[in-house]
Short mmCIF file of C-alpha atoms in Angstrom, two decimals:
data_model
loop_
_atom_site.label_atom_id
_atom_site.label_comp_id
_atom_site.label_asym_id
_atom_site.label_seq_id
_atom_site.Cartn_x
_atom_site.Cartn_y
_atom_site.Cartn_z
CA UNK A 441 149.02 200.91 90.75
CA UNK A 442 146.95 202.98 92.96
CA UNK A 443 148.29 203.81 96.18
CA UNK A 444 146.33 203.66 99.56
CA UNK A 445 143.99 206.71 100.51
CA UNK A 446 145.18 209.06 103.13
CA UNK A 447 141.58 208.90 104.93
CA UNK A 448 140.68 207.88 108.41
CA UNK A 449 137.35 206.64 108.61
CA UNK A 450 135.95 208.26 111.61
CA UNK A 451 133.58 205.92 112.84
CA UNK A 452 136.17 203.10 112.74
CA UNK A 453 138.37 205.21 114.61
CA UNK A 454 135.82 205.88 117.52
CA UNK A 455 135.20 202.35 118.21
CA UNK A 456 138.83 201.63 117.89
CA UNK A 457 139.80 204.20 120.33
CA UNK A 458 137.14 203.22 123.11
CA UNK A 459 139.18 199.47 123.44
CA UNK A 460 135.53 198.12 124.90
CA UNK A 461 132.41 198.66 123.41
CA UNK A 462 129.89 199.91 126.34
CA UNK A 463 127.13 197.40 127.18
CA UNK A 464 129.14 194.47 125.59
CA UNK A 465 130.43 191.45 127.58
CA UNK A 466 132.77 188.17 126.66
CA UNK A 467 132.10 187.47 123.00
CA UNK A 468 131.85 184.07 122.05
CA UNK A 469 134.16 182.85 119.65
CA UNK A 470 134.48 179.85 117.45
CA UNK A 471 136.26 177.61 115.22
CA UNK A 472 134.17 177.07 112.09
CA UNK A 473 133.29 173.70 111.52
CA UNK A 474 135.75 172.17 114.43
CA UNK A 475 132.73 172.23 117.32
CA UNK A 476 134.88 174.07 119.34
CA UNK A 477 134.59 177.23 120.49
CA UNK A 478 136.49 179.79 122.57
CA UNK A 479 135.42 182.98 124.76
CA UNK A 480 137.25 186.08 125.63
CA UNK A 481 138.85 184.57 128.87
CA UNK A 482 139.94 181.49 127.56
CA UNK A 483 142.51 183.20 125.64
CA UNK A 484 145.12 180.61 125.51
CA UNK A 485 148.64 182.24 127.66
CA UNK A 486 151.40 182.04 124.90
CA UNK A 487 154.76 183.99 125.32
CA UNK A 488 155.91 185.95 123.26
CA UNK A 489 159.26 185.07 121.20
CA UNK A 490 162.56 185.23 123.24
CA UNK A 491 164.79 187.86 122.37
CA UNK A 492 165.77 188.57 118.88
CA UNK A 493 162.69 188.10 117.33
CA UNK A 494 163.23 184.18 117.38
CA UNK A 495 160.46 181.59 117.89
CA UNK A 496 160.96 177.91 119.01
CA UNK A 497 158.75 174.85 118.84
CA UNK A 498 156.16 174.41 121.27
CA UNK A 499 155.09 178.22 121.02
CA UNK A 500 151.43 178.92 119.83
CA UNK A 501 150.04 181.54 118.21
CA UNK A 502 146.22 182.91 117.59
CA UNK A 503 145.14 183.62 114.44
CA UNK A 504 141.61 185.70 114.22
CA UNK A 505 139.72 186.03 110.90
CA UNK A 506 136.22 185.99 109.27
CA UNK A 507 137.48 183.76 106.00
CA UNK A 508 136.52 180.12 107.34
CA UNK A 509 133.07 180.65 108.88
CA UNK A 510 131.74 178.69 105.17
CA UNK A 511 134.82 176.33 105.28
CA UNK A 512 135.12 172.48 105.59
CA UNK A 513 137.12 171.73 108.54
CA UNK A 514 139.34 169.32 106.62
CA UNK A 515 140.08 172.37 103.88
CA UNK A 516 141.11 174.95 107.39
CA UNK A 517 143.17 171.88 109.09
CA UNK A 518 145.74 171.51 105.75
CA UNK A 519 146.13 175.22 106.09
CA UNK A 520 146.79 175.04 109.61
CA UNK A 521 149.14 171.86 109.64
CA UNK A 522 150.62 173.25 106.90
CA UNK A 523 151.92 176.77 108.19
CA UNK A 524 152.86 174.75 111.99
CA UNK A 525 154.56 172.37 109.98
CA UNK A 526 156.84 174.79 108.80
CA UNK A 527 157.32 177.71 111.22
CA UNK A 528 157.74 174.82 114.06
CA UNK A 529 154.79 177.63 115.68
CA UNK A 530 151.20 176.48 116.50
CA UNK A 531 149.17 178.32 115.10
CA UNK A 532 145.27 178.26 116.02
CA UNK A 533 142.66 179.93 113.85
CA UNK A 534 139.80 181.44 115.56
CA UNK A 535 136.66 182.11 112.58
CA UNK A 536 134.21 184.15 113.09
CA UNK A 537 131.03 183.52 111.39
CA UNK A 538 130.17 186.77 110.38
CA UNK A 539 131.95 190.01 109.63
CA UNK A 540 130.10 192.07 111.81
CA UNK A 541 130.89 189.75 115.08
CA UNK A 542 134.48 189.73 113.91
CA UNK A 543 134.83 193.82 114.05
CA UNK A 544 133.09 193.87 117.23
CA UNK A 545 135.82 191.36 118.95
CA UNK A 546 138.40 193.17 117.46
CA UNK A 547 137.27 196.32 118.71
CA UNK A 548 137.30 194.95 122.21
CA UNK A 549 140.69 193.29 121.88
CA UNK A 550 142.99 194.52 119.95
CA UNK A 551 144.28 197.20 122.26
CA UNK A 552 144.80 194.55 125.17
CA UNK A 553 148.07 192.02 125.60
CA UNK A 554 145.53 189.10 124.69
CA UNK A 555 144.96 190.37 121.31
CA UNK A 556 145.33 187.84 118.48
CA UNK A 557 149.07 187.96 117.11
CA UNK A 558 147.75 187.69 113.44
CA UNK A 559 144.90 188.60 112.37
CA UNK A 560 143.37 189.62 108.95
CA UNK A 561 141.73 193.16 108.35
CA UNK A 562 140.42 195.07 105.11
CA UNK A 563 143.03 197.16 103.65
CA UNK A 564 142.61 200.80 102.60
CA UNK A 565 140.79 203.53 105.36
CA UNK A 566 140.26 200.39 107.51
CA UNK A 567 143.82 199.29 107.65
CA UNK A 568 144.79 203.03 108.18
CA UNK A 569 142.86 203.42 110.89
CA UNK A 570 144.65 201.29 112.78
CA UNK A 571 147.57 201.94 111.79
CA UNK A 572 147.15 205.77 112.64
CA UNK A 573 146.06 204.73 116.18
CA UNK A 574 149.27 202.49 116.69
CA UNK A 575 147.92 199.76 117.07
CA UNK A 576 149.42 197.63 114.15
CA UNK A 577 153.31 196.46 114.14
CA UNK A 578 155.50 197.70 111.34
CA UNK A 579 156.46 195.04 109.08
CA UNK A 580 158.06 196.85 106.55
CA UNK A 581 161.39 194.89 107.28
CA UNK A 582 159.68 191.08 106.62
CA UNK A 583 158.95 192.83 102.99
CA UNK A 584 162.36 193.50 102.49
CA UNK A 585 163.57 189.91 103.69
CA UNK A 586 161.30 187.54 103.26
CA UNK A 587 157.69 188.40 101.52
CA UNK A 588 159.52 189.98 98.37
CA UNK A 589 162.00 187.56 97.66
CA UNK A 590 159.38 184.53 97.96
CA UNK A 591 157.52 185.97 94.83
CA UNK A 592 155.30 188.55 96.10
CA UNK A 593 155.17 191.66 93.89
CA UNK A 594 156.34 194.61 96.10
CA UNK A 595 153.90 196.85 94.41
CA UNK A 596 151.39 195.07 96.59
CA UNK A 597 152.56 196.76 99.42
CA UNK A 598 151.36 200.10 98.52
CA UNK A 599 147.93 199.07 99.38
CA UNK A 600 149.45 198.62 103.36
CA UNK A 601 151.34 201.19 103.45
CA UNK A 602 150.76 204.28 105.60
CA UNK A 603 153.62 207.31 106.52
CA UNK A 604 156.29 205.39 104.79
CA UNK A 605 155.58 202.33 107.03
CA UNK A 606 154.05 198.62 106.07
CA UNK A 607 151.60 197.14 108.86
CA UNK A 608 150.82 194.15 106.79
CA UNK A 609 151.39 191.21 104.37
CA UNK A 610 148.79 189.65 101.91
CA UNK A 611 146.42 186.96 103.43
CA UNK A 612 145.22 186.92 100.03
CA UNK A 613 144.74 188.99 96.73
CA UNK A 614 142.33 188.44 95.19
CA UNK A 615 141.51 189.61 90.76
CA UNK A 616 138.05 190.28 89.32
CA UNK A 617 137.37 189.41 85.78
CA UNK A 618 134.92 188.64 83.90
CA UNK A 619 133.86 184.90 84.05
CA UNK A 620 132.04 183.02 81.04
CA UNK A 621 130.55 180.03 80.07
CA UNK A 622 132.48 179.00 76.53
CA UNK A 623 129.86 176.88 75.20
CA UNK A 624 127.42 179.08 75.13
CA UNK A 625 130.21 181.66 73.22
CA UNK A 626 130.78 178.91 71.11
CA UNK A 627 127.28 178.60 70.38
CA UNK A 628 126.64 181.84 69.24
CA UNK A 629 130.22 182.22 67.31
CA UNK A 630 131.23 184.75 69.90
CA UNK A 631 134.79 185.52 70.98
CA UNK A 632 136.07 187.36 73.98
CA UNK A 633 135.32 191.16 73.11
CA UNK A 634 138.51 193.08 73.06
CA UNK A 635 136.49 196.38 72.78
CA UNK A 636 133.19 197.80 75.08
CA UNK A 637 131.06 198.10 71.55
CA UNK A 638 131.97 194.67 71.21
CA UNK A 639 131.32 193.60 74.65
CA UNK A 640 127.95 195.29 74.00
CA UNK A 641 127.35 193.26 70.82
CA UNK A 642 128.02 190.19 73.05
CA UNK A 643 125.22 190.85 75.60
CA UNK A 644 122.50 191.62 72.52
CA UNK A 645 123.22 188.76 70.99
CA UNK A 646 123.06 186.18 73.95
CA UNK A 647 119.69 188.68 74.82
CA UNK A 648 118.51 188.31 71.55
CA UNK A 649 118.77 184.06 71.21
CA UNK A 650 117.40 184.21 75.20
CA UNK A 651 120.17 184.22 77.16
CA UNK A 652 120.78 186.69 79.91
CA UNK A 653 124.30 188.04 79.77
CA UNK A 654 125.51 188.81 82.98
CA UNK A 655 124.53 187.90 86.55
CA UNK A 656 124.38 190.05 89.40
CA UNK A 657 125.09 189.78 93.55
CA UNK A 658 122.21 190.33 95.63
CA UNK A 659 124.57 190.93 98.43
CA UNK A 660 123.76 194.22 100.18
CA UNK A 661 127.54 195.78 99.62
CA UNK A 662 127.61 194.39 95.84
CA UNK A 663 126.20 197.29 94.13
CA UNK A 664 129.71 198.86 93.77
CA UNK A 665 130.66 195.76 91.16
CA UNK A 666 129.68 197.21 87.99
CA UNK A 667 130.12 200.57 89.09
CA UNK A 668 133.08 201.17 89.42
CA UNK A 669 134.13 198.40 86.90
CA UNK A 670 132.52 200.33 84.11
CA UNK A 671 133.53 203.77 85.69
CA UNK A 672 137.29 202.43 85.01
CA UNK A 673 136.56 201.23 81.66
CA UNK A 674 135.00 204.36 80.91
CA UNK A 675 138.65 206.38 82.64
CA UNK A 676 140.79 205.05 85.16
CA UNK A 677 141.55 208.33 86.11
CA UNK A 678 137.92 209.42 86.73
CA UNK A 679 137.78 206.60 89.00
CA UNK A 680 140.47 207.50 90.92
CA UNK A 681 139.44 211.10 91.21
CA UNK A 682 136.00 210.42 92.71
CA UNK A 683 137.49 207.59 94.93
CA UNK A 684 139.86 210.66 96.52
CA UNK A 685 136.78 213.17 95.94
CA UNK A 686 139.40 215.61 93.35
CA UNK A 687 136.00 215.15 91.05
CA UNK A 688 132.39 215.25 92.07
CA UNK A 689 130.03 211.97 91.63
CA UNK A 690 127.98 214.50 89.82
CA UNK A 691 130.88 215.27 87.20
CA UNK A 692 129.09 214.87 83.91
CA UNK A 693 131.43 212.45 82.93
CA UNK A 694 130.37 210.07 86.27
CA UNK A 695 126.65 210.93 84.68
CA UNK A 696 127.46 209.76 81.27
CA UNK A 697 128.57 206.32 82.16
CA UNK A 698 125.98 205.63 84.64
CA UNK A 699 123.39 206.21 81.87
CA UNK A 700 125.50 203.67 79.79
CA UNK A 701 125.02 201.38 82.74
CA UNK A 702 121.43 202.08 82.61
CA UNK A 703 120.77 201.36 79.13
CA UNK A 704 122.29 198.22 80.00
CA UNK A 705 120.11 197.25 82.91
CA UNK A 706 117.06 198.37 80.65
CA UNK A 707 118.23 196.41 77.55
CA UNK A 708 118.25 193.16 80.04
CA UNK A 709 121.77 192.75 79.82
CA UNK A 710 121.09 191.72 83.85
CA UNK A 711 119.47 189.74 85.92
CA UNK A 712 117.66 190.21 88.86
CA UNK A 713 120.82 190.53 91.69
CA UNK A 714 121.08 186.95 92.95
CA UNK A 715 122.97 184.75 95.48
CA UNK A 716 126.24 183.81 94.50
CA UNK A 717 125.69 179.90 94.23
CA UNK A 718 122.50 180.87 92.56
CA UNK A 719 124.82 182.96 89.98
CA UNK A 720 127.23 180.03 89.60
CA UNK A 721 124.54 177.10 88.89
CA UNK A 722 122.70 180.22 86.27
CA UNK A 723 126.15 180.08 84.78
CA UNK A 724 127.37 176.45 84.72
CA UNK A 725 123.70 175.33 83.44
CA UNK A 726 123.89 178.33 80.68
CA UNK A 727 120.95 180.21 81.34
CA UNK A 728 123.27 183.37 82.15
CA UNK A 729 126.17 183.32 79.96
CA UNK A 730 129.07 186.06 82.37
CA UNK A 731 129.46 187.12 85.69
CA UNK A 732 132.03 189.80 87.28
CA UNK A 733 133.34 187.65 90.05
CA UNK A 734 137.25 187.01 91.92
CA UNK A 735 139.44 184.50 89.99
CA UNK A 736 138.22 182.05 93.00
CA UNK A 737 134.87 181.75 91.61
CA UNK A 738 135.77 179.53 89.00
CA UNK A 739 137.30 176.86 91.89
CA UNK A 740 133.50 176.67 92.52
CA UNK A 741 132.22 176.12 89.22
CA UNK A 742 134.75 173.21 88.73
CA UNK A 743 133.90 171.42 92.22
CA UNK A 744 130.47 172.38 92.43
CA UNK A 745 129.43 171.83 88.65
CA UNK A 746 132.51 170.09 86.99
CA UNK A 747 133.37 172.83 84.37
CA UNK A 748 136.58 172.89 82.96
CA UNK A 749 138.68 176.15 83.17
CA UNK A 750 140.23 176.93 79.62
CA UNK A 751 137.41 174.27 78.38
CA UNK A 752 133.80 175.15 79.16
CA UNK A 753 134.63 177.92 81.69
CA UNK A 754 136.80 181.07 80.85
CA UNK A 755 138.27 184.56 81.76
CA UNK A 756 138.54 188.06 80.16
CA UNK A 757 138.78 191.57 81.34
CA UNK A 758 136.03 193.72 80.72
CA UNK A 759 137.53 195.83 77.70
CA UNK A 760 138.05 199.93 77.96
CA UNK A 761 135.62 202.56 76.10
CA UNK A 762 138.09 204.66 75.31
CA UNK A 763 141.51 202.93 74.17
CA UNK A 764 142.40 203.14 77.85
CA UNK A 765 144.47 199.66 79.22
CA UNK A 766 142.05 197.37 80.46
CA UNK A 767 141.30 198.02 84.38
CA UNK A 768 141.67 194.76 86.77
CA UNK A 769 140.04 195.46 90.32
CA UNK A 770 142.07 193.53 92.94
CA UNK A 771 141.32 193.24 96.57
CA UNK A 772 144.04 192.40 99.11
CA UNK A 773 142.84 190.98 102.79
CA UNK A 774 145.68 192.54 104.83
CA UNK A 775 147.06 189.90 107.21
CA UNK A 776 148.38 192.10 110.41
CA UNK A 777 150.06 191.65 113.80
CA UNK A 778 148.39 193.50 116.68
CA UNK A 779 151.41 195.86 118.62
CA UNK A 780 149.56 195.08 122.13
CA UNK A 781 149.95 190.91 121.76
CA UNK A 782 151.85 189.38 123.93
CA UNK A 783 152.29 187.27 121.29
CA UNK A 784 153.56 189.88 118.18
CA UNK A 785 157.19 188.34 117.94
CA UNK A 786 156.15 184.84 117.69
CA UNK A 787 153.24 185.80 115.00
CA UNK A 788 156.68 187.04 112.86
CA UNK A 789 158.22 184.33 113.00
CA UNK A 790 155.32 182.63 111.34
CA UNK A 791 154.81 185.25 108.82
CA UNK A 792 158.73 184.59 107.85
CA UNK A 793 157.36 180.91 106.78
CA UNK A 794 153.85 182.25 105.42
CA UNK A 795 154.77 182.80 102.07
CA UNK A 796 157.32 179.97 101.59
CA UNK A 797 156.14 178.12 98.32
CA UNK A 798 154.98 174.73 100.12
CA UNK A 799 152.53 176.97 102.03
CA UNK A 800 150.99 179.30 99.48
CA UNK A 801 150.75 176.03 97.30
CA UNK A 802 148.52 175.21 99.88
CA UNK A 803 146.72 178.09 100.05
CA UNK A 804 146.39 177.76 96.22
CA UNK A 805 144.84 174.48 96.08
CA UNK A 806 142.61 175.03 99.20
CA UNK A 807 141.04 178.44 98.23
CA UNK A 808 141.71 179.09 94.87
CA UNK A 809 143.90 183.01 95.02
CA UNK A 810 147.29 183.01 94.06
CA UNK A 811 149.85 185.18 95.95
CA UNK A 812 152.82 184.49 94.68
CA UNK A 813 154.68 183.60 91.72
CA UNK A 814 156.30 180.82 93.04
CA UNK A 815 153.53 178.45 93.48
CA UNK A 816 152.45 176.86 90.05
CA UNK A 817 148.69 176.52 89.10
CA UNK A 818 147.19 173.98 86.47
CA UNK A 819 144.08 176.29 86.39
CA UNK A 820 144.34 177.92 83.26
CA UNK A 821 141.75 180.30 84.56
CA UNK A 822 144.42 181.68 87.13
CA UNK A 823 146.94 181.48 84.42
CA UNK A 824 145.15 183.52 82.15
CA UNK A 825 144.20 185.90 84.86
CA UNK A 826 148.53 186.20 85.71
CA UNK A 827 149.25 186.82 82.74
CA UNK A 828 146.62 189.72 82.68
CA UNK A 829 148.28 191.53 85.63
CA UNK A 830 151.66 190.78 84.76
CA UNK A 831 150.80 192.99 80.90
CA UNK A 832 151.51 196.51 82.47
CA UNK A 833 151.71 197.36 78.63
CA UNK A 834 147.70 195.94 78.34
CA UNK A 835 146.49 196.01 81.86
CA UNK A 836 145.95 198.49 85.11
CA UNK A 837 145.41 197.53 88.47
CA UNK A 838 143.02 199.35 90.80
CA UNK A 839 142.51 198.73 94.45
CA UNK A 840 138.73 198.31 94.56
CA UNK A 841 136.59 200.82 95.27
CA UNK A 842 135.05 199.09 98.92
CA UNK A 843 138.54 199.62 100.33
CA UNK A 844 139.21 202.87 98.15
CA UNK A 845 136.84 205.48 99.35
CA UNK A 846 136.39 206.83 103.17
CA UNK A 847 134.10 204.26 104.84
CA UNK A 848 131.04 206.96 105.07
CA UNK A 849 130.84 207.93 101.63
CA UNK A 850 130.91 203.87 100.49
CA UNK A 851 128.43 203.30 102.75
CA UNK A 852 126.21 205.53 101.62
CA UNK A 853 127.39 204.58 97.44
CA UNK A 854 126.47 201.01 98.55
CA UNK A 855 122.86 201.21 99.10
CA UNK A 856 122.53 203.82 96.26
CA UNK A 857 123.68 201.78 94.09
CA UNK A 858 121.77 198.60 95.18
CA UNK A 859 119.01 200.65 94.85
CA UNK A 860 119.59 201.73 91.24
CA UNK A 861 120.82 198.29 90.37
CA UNK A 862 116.87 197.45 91.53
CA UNK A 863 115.02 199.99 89.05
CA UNK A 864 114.18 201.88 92.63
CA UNK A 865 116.32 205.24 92.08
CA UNK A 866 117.15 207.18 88.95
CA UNK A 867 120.67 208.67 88.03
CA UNK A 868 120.47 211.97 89.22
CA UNK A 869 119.12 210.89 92.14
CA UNK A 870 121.60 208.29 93.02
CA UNK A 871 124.71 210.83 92.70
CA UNK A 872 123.50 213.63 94.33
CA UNK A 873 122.80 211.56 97.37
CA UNK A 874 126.31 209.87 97.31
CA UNK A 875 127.50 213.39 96.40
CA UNK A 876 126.15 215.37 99.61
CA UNK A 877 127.82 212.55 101.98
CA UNK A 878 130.79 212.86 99.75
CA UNK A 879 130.84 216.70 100.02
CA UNK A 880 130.50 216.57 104.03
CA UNK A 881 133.72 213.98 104.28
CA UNK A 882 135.58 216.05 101.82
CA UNK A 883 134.54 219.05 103.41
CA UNK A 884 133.93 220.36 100.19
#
């Protein structure tokens, strides 16, 4: 597994280190969904666990985040009863309803006693940079006695880790495979490929009887998808060279398998990028037969459309070009406790009933990611996708590349990318932009 990136993103780092952003007063907060919403002084006063690290009913903690701006209220109030009901803590969920309103009101809290005891971050530079400006608690100890031994795999870790030390737990993790409609498969006679000139042979023949193969994101960030998923089918290692800048984005090998990519976009192995529920409905009503999404995705295609995982909706993992093990791209929201909260013991105390099974089976049902192996799914979607990363013989697992590069060079990658993805930039082009803001971090 690849370990977390020794880089500080430097912007981050300045707006974490100024505390308050100039020209910025209370921010208004919110509870998605719940018609109730909070501001910077109404901060509710909760002490901080006695002594000892214990926690006793009646104590309330805040927990910040930007996952439940989209979120029915009744779907956030099971996961909220559910963790109170067994840490005997309150614990209140603030949601923002957009990232960049959540990274602003951390910026002006998290160095003050009022910060949020829990909150949820992005791992990689991000995480480091706060962790670097000490302002994360070390909870390399709750690994050892309670997140490990209720089924999380310790090699998660690595992606929190920073000097030796852990300064967070999974809020969720999160595996991106390749998503398909099995009708239409069955339509054609095709079976999951199990190498990329099959794959190929897939796409031209759903082209060919007028399907569109895959679906793409129109989201402004989502240009890094198929990027770096063929880029580690191509060579894991090549991925993991230009994500730590040991090889240029201009290495020929980097040019070869864009041009691959290419020859897909101009073959019409792609749509046009699209909205997500736009992708889903394309998929569930077969006019696009595959789309590169999180294992959640498929929760939506069930509710939303009524597919049937392991029926009419399944998995695979997009095979290697080069007899390689077949790369999974994982995400893992970090879940943190700020050092400055009053409230930093009590937020332990919760995390010590987090990952108990009863919880995470909540989690499960409620938003579809799986983070340990003690809750049991009837998905056979998320099965399938388990048993992927559990076949270290078959499978590799890569932090993705939005929390695997320094913050300035993805930046710039994303709207390359988007841009190429759109017919509006060539190859060359593309990579020796990303490659001059990639020399200038690196220093090269």
């Amino acid at each position: 597994m690849l370990k977390t990136k020794r880089f500080v993103a430097a912007t981050l780092t300045a707006a974490m280190i100024m505390g308050t952003l100039a020209g910025c007063g209370s921010s208004t907060k919110g509870n998605a969904d719940t018609g109730t919403v909070k501001t910077e002084g109404e901060k509710s006063e909760t002490s901080g666990a006695a002594a000892g690290g214990s926690a006793a009913v009646g104590m309330k903690v805040e927990f910040w985040n930007d996952k439940f701006a989209n979120s029915e209220k009744s779907d956030v109030d099971k996961i909220m009863n559910s963790i109170t009901e067994l840490s005997g803590i309150k614990v209140e969920q603030i949601a923002y309803p957009d990232t960049a309103a959540y990274q602003t009101a951390m910026q002006q809290s998290i160095r003050d006693k009022k910060a949020p005891g829990l909150f949820t971050w992005w791992s990689g530079p991000q995480l480091e940079t706060l962790a670097k400006n000490d302002l994360l608690e070390d909870l390399s100890d709750l690994w050892d006695e309670v997140i490990v031994p209720n089924g999380v795999s310790k090699d998660l870790a690595d992606a929190f880790t920073v000097d030796g030390k852990v300064y967070a737990v999974p809020y969720s993790v999160i595996y991106n495979t390749m998503v398909y409609n099995m009708d239409i498969f069955k339509q054609f006679n095709l079976e999951e490929p199990q190498t990329f000139d099959e794959f190929l042979a897939v796409c031209q023949t759903l082209k060919d009887n007028g399907i569109t193969p895959i679906a793409l994101k129109n989201d402004s960030w989502a240009g890094f998808i198929w990027f770096q998923a063929l880029i580690g089918a191509y060579e894991p290692q090549l991925y993991m060279d230009i994500c730590n800048g040991t090889k240029d984005y201009t290495d020929p090998d980097v040019v070869k398998v864009m041009n691959i990519w290419k020859d897909m976009l101009d073959k019409g192995y792609f749509t046009m990028p699209m909205k997500i529920q736009d992708m889903d409905k394309s998929l569930a009503q077969g006019t696009v037969a595959m789309e590169l999404e999180p294992n959640y995705e498929v929760g939506s295609l069930i509710k939303e459309y009524g597919m049937v995982a392991g029926e009419t909706v399944g998995v695979f993992v997009l095979p290697s070009m080069n007899d390689h093990k077949k790369v999974i791209f994982y995400e893992v929201a970090p879940l943190c406790v700020a050092k400055a909260s009053t409230d930093k013991e009590t937020a332990k105390e919760v995390l010590r009933s987090w990952f108990k099974k009863e919880h995470q089976t909540v989690l499960t049902e409620v938003a579809n990611f799986v983070n340990t192996s003690e809750v049991q799914v009837d998905n056979k979607c998320i099965q399938d996708t388990l048993a992927f990363t559990s076949d270290s013989d078959n499978y590799q697992m890569l932090l993705r590349y939005y929390e695997n590069t320094p913050e300035e060079i993805r930046n710039t990658a994303l709207d390359e990318l988007m841009k190429f993805e759109l017919g509006d930039a060539d190859v060359d082009d593309v990579l020796h932009t990303i490659q001059a803001k990639a020399s200038e971090v690196f220093g090269k």
